[in-house]
mmCIF file of C-alpha atoms and ligand atoms in Angstrom:
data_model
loop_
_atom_site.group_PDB
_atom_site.id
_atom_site.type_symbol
_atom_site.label_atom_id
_atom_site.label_comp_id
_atom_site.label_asym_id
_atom_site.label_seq_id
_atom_site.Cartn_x
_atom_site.Cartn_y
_atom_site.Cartn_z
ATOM 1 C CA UNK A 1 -45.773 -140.427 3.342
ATOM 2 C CA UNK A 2 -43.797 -142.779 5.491
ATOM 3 C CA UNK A 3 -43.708 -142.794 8.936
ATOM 4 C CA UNK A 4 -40.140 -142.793 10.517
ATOM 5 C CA UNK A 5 -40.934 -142.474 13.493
ATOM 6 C CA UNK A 6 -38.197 -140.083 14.302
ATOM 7 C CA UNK A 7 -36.910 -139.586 17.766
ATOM 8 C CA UNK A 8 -38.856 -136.917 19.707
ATOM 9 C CA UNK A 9 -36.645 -134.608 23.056
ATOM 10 C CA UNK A 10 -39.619 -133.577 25.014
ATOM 11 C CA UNK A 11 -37.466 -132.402 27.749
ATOM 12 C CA UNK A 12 -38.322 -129.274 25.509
ATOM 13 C CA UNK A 13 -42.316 -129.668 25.434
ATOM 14 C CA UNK A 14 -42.934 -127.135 23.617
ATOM 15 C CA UNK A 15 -40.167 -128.157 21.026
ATOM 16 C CA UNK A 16 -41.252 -131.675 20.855
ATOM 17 C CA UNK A 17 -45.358 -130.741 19.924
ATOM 18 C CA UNK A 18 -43.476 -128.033 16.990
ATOM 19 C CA UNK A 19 -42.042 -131.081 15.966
ATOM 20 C CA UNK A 20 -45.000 -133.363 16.137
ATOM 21 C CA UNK A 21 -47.339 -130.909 14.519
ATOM 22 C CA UNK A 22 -44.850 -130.891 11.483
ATOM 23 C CA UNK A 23 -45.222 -134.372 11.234
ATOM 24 C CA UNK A 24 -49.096 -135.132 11.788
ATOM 25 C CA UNK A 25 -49.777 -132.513 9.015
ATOM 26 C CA UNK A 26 -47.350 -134.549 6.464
ATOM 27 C CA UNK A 27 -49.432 -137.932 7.932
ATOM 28 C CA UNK A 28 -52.396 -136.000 7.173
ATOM 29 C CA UNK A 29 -51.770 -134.186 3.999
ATOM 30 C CA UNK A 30 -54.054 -135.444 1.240
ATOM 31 C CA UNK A 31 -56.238 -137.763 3.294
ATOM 32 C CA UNK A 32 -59.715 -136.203 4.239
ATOM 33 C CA UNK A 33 -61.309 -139.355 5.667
ATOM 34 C CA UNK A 34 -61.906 -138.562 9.613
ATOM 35 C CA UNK A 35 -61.517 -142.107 10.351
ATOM 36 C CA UNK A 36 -58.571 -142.760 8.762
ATOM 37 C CA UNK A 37 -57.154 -139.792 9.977
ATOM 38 C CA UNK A 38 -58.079 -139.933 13.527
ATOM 39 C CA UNK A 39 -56.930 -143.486 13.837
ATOM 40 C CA UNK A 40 -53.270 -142.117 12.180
ATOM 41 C CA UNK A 41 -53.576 -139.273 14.620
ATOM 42 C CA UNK A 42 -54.040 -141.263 17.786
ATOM 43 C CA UNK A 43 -51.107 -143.784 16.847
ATOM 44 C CA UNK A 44 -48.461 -141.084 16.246
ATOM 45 C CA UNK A 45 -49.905 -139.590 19.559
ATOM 46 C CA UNK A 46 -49.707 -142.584 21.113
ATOM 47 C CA UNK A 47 -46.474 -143.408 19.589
ATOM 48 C CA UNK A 48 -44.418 -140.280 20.534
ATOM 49 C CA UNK A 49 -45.851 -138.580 23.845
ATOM 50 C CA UNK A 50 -44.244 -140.211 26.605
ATOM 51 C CA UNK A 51 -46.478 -141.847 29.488
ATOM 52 C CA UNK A 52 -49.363 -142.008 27.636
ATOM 53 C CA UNK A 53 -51.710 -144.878 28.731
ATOM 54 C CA UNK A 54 -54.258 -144.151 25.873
ATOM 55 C CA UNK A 55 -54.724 -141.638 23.120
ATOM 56 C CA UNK A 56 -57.827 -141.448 21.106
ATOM 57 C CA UNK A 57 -61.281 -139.623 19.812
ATOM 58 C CA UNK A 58 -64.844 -139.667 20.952
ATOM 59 C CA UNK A 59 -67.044 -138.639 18.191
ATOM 60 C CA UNK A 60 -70.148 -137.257 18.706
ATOM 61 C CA UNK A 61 -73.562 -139.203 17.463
ATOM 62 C CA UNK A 62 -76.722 -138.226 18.064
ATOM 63 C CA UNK A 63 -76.004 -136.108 20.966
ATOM 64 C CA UNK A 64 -73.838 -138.471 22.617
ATOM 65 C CA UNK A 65 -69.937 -139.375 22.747
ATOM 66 C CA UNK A 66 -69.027 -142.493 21.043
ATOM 67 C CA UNK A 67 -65.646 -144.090 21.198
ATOM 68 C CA UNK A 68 -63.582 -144.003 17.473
ATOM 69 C CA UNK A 69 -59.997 -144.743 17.114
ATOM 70 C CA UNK A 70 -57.731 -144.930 19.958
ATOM 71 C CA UNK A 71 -54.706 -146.778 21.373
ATOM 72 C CA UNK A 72 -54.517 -148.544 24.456
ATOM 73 C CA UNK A 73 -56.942 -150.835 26.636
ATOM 74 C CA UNK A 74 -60.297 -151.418 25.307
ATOM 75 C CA UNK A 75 -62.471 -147.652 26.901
ATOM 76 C CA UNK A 76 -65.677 -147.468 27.462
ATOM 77 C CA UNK A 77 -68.078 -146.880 24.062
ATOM 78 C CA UNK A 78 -70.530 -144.118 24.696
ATOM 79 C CA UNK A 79 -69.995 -141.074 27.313
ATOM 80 C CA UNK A 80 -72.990 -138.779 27.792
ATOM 81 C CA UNK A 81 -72.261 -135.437 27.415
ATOM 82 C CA UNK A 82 -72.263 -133.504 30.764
ATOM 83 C CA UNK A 83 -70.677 -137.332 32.002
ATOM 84 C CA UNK A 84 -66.653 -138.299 32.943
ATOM 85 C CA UNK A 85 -64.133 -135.848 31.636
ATOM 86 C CA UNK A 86 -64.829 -136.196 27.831
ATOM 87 C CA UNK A 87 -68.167 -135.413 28.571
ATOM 88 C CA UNK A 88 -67.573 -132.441 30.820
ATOM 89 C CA UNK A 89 -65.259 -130.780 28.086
ATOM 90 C CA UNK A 90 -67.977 -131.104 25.039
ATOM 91 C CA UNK A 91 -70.210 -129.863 27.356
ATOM 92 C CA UNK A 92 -67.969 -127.135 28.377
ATOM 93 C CA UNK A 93 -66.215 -126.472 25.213
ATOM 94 C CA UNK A 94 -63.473 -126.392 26.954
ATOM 95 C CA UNK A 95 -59.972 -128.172 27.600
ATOM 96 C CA UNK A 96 -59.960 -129.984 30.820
ATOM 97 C CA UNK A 97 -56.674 -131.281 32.511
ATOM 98 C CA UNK A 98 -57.519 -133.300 34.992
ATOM 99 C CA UNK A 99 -54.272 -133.753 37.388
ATOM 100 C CA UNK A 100 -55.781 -136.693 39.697
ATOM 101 C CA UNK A 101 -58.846 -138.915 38.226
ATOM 102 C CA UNK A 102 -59.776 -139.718 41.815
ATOM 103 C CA UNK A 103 -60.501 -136.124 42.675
ATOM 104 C CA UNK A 104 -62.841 -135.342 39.648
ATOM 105 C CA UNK A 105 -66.019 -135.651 40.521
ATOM 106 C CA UNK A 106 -67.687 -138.670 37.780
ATOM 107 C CA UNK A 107 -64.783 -139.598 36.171
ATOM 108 C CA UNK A 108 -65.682 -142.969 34.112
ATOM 109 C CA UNK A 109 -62.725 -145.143 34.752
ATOM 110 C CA UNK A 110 -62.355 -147.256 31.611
ATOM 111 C CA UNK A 111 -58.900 -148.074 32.521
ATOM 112 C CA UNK A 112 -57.605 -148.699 36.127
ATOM 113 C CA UNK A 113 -54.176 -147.541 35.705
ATOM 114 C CA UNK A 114 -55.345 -143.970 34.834
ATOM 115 C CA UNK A 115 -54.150 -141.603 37.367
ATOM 116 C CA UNK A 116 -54.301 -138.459 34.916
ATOM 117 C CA UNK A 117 -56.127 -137.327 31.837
ATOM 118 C CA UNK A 118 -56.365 -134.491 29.480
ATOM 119 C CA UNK A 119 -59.412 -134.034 26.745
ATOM 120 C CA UNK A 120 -59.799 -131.487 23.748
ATOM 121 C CA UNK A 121 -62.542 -130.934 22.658
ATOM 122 C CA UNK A 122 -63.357 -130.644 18.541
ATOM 123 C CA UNK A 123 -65.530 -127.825 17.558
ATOM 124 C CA UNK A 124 -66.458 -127.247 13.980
ATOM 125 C CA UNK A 125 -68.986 -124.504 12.079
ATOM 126 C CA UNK A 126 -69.264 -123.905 16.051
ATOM 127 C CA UNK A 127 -70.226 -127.537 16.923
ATOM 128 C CA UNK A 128 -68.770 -130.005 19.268
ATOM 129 C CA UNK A 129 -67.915 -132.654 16.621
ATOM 130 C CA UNK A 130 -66.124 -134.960 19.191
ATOM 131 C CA UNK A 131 -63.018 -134.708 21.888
ATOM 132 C CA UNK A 132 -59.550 -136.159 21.799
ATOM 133 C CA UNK A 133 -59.283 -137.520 25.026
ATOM 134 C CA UNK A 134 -55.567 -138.599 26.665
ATOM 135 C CA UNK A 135 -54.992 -140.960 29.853
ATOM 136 C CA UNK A 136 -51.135 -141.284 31.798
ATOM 137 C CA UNK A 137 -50.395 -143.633 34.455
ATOM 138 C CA UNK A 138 -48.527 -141.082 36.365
ATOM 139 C CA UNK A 139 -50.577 -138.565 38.295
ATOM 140 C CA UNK A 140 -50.308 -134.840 37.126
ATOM 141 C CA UNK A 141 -48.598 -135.989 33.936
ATOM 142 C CA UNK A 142 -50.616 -133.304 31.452
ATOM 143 C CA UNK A 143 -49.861 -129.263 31.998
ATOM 144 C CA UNK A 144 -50.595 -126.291 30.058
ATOM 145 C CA UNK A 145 -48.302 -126.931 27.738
ATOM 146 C CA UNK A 146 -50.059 -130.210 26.395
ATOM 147 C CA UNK A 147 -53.088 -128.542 26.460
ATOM 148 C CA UNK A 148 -52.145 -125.952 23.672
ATOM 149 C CA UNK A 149 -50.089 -128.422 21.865
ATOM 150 C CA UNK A 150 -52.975 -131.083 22.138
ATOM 151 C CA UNK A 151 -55.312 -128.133 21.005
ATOM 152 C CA UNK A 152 -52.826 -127.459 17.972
ATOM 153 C CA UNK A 153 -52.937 -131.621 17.080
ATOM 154 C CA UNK A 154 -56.705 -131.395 17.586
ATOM 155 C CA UNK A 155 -57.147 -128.352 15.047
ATOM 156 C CA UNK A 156 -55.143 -130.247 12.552
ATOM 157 C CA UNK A 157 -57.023 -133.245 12.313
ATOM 158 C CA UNK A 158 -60.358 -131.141 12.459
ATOM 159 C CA UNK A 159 -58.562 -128.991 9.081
ATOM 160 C CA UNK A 160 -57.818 -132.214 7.286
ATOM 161 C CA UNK A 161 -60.643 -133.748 7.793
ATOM 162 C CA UNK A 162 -63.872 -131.662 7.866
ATOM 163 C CA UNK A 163 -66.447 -132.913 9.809
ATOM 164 C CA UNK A 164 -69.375 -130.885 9.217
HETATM 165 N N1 LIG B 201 -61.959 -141.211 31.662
HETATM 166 C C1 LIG B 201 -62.845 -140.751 30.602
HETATM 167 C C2 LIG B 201 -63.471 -141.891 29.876
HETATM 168 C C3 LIG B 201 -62.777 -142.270 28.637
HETATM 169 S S1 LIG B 201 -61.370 -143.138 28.893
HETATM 170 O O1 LIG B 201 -60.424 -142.434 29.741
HETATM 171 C C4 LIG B 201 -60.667 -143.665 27.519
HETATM 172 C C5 LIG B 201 -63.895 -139.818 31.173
HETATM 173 O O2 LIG B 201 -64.019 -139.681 32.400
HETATM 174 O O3 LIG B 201 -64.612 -139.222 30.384
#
């Protein structure tokens, strides 16, 4: 399919991730490659969300987080979990918005800009297969609402491209 790139209103959050779920499935339909399709996932992230400082996965290899495709700065390449954000929501299996990066305890700062940060975890066949980890230059940028529509993106990516 082609990309358009098609304006996006998220004035209406929840409008805006319908909208971008309808179009990461038709970027993702008939490609099964994770690679491929996390780097396509991150760049349409990337591309639409507004304020986003850096969009992208950390896959998990041999018990530890290593970076995969993203856009933005240059992060950091492998995140223990239990370490930072990412690794706090692999090891939590949980979604963790974090509203201020200075007042979470171990945040990794790959990027000095980063005042706020949301990460998804992957889970698949009940394993943590990786996290899709977000960073905004403006504090408190992420809410409940990109959670669940992050979660939505997240699931999928995981459904188009099996990773177990
Ligand atoms: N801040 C993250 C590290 C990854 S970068 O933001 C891309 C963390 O604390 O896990």
């Amino acid at each position: 399919m082609t990309y358009t790139g098609e304006p996006y209103d998220f004035n209406d959050k929840r409008a805006g991730y319908e909208q971008l779920a309808g179009q990461l499935e038709g970027l993702l339909a008939g490609e099964s490659d994770p690679i491929a399709n996390a780097a396509n996932t991150a760049a349409l992230i990337f591309d639409v969300l507004p304020e986003v400082s850096w969009a992208g996965f950390y896959f998990m290899r041999a018990g530890e987080l290593v970076v995969g495709p993203f856009q933005g700065k240059p992060a950091c390449v492998r995140i223990a979990v239990g370490r930072g954000v990412c690794g706090t929501a692999a090891a939590r299996r949980t979604t963790i918005i974090v509203p201020d990066v200075d007042a979470f305890p171990g945040h990794i700062a790959c990027d000095s800009t980063s005042r706020s940060e949301v990460v998804v975890p992957l889970i698949a066949a009940d394993r943590v297969v990786g996290v899709l980890d977000l960073d905004s230059a403006r504090r408190a940028r992420f809410d409940e609402t990109d959670a669940r529509g992050l979660e939505r993106l997240a699931a999928l990516f995981l459904q188009a491209s099996p990773m177990v």
